[in-house]
Short mmCIF file of C-alpha atoms in Angstrom, two decimals:
data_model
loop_
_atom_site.label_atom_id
_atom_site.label_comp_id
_atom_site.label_asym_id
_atom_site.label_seq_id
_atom_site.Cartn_x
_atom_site.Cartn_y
_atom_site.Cartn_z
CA UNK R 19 5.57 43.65 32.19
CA UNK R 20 8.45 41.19 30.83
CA UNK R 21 6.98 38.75 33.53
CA UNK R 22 3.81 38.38 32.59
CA UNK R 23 4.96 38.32 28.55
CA UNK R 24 6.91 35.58 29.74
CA UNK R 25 4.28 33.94 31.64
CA UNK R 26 1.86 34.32 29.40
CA UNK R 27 4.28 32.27 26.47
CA UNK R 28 5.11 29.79 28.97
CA UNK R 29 1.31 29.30 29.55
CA UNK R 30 0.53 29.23 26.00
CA UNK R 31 3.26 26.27 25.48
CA UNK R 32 1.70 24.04 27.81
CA UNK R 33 -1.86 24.76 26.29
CA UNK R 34 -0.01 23.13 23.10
CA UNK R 35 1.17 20.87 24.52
CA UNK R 36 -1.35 19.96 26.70
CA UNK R 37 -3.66 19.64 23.42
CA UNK R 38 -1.32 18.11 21.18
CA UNK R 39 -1.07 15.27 24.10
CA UNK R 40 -4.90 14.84 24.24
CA UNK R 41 -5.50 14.81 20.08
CA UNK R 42 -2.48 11.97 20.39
CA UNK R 43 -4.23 9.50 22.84
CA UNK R 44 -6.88 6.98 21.70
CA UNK R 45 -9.67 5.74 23.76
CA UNK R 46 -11.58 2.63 23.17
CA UNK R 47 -14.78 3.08 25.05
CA UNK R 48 -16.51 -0.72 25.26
CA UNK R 49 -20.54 -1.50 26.41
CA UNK R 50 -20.96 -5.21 25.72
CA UNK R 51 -24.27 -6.48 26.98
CA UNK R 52 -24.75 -9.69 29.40
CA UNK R 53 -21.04 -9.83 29.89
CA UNK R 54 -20.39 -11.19 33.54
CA UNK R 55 -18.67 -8.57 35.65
CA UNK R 56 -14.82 -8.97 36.21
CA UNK R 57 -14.25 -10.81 32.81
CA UNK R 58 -10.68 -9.20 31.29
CA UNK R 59 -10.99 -7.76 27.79
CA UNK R 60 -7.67 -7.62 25.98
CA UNK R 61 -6.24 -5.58 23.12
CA UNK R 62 -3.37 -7.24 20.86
CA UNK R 63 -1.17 -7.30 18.26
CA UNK R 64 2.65 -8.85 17.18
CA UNK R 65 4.22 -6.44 19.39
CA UNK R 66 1.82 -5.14 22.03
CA UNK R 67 -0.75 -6.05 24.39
CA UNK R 68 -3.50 -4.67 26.81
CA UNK R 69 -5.65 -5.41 29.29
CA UNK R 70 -8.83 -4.33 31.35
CA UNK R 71 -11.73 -5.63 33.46
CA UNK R 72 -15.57 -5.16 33.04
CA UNK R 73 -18.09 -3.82 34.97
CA UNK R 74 -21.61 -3.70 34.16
CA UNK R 75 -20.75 -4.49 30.83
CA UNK R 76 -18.60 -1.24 30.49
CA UNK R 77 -14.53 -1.62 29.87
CA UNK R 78 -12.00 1.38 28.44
CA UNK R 79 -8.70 1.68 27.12
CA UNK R 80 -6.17 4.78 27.01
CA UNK R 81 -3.32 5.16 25.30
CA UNK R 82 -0.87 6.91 22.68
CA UNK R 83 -0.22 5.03 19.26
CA UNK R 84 3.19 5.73 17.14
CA UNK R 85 1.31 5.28 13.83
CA UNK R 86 -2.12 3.45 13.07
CA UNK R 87 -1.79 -0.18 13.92
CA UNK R 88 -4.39 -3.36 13.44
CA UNK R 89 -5.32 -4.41 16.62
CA UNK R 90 -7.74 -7.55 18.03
CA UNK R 91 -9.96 -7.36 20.68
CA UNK R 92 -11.06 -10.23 22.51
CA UNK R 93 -11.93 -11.80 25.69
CA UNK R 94 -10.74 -14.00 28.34
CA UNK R 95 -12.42 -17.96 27.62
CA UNK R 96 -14.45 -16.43 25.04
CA UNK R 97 -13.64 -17.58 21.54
CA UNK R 98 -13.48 -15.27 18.42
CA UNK R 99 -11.88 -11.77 18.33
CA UNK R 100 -12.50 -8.61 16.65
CA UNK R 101 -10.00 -6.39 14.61
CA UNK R 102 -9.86 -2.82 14.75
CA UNK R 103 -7.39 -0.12 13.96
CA UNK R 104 -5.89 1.36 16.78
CA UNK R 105 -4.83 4.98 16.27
CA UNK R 106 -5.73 8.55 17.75
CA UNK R 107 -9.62 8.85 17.37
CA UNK R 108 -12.35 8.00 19.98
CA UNK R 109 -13.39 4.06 19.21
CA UNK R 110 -16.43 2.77 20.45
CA UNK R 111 -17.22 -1.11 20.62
CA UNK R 112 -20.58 -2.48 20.87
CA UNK R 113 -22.59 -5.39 20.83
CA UNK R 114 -23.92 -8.60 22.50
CA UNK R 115 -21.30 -11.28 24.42
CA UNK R 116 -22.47 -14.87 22.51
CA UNK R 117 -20.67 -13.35 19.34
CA UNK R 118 -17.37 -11.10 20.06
CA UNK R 119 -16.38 -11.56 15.75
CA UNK R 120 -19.81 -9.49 15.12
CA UNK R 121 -18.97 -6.30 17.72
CA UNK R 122 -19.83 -3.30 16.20
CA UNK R 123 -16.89 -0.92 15.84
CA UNK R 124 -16.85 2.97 15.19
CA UNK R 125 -13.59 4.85 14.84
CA UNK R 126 -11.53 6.41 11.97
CA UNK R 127 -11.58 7.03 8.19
CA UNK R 128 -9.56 3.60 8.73
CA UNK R 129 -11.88 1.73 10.63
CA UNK R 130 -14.91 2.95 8.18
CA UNK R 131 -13.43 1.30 5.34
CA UNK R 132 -12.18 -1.92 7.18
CA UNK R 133 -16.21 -1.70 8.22
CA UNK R 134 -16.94 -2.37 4.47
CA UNK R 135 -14.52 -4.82 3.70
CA UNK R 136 -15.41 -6.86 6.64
CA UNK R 137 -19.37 -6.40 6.08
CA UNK R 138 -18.49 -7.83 2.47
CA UNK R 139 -16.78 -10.86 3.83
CA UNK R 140 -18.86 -11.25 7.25
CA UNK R 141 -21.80 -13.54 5.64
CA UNK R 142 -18.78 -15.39 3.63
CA UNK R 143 -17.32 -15.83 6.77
CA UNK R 144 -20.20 -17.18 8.36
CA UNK R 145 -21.10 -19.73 5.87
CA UNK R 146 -17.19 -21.28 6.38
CA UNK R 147 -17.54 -21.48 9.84
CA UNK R 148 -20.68 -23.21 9.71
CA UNK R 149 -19.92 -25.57 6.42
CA UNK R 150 -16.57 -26.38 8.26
CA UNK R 151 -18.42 -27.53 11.53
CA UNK R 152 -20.34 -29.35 9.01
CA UNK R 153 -18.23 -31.43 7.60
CA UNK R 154 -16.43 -32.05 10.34
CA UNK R 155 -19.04 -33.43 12.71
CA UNK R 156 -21.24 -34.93 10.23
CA UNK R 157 -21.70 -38.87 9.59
CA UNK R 158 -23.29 -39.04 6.45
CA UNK R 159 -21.75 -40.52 3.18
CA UNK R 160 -18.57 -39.80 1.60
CA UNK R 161 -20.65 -38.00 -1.49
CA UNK R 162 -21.96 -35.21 1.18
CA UNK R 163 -18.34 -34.63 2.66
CA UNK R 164 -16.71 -34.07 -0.49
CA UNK R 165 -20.32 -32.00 -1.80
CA UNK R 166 -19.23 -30.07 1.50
CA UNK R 167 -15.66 -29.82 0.81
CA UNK R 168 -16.56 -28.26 -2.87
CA UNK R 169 -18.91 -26.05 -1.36
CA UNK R 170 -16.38 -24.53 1.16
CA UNK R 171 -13.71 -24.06 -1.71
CA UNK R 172 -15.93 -21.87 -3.79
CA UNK R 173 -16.63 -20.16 -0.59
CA UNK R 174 -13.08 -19.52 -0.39
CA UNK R 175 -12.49 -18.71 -3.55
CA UNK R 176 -15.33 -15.94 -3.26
CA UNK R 177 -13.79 -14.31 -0.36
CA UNK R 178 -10.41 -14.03 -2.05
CA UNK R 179 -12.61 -12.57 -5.04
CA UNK R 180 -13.84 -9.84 -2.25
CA UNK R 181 -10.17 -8.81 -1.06
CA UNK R 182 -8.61 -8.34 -4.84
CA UNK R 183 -11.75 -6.55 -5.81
CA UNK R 184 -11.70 -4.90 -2.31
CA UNK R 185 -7.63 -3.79 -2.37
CA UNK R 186 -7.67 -2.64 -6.19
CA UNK R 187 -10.52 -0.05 -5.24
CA UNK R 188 -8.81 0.76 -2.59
CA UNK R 189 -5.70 0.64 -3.03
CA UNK R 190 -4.91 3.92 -0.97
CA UNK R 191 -5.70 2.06 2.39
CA UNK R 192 -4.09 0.68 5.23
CA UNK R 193 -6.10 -2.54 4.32
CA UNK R 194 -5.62 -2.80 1.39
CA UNK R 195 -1.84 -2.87 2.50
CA UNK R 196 -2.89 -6.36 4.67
CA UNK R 197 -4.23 -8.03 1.69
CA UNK R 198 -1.42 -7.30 -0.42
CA UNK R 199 1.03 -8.99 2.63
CA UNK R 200 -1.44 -11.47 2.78
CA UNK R 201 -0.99 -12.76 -0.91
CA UNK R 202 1.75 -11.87 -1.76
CA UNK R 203 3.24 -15.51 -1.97
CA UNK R 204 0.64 -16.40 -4.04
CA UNK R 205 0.13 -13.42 -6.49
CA UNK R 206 2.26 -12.65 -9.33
CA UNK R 207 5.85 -10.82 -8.39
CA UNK R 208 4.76 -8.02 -10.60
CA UNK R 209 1.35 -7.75 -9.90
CA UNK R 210 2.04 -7.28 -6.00
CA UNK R 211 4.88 -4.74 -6.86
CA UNK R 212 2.79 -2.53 -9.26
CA UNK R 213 0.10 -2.56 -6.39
CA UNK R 214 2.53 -1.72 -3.47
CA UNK R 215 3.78 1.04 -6.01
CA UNK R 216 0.32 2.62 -5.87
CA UNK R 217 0.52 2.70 -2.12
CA UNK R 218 0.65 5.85 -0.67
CA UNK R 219 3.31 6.22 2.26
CA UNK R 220 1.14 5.53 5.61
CA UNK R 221 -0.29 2.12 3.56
CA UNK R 222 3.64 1.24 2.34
CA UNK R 223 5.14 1.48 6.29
CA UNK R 224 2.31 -0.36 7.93
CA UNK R 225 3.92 -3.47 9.72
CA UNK R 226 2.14 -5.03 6.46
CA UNK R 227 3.34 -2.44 4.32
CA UNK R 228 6.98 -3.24 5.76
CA UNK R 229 6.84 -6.80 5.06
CA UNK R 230 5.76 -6.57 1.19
CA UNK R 231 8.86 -3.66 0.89
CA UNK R 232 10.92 -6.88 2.49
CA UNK R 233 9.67 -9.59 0.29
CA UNK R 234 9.61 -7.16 -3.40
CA UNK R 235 13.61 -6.64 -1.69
CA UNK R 236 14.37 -10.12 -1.42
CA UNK R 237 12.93 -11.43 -4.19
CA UNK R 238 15.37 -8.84 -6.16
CA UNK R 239 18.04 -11.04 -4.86
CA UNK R 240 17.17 -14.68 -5.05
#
């Protein structure tokens, strides 16, 4: 009788555990139409990197994250790349292969609200890229360079309108924690500390989160 009590604990343990190792694991599951067969898909950030190969359009990645992380996904000799946050949740990417920046990505709470931001921004985005291309290759008169050159620094100036408007209504978000590192140079000392005070905890020890708690330090002691 003590046996199978014992058994039956020891069996129970490793149905915890079992579980506890399968809600931990992400899974990126990719369908990408007209991409050539054996092209290599990558995953990156600062401090990690991944890599599989394609067939019929189909590509997946496994793994188990520390702590939500922003990731890019991209692909060999393709230009453009594609963020999306890497923690444990199933993430699906999908789209067409002539644009990799407009892949459709499903995953977390996280990656629903980087979804909006990056909706917001997307046409903004668009119109740089192509204004940019613009002025660069184009061989008309001074007059429509620098009428390009305006254009392209409202359209700027528009997008950095999105992200504060985007980060102070959201300021509970591991976003919101990249914009803050991503202006915080710029912005007012006080202003980014009374926004990283708002933070909650997983926003405030992001890798972004970690590097406005550095900078707020340092400039304590100049």
């Amino acid at each position: 009788m003590k046996n199978i009590i014992y058994l039956s604990i020891v069996l129970l343990v490793f149905a915890c555990k079992k579980q506890n190792s399968q809600a931990s694991q992400y899974q990126i599951i990719g369908n990408i139409d007209s991409m050539p067969n054996n092209s290599i898909v990558y995953i990156r950030n600062m401090d990690f990197v991944d890599s599989t190969i394609v067939n019929d359009g189909k590509y997946r990645f496994e793994g188990k994250p520390e702590s939500p992380t922003q990731d890019f996904l991209s692909v060999k000799s393709v230009s453009g790349r594609r963020a999306l946050w890497l923690e444990s949740e199933t993430i699906t990417v999908s789209g067409t292969f002539d644009d990799i920046e407009k892949l459709s990505v499903i995953g977390s709470k996280n990656q629903r609200i980087s979804n909006l931001l990056w909706n917001k921004k997307k046409p903004i985005l668009e119109e740089l890229k192509k204004s940019s291309n613009l002025i660069s290759s184009t061989s008309d008169s001074i007059f429509n360079k620098d009428s390009l050159a305006a254009h392209i620094k409202s359209l700027s100036s528009q997008l950095v309108q999105i992200e504060r408007n985007f980060l102070k209504e959201n300021i509970n978000t591991l976003d919101a924690s990249i914009i803050l590192n991503k202006y915080k140079r710029t912005w007012n000392k006080d202003t980014v500390k009374n926004l990283f005070s708002l933070m909650g905890p997983e926003a405030q020890y992001t890798a972004s989160g970690i590097e406005i708690k550095r900078f707020l330090d340092l400039s304590k002691n100049p």
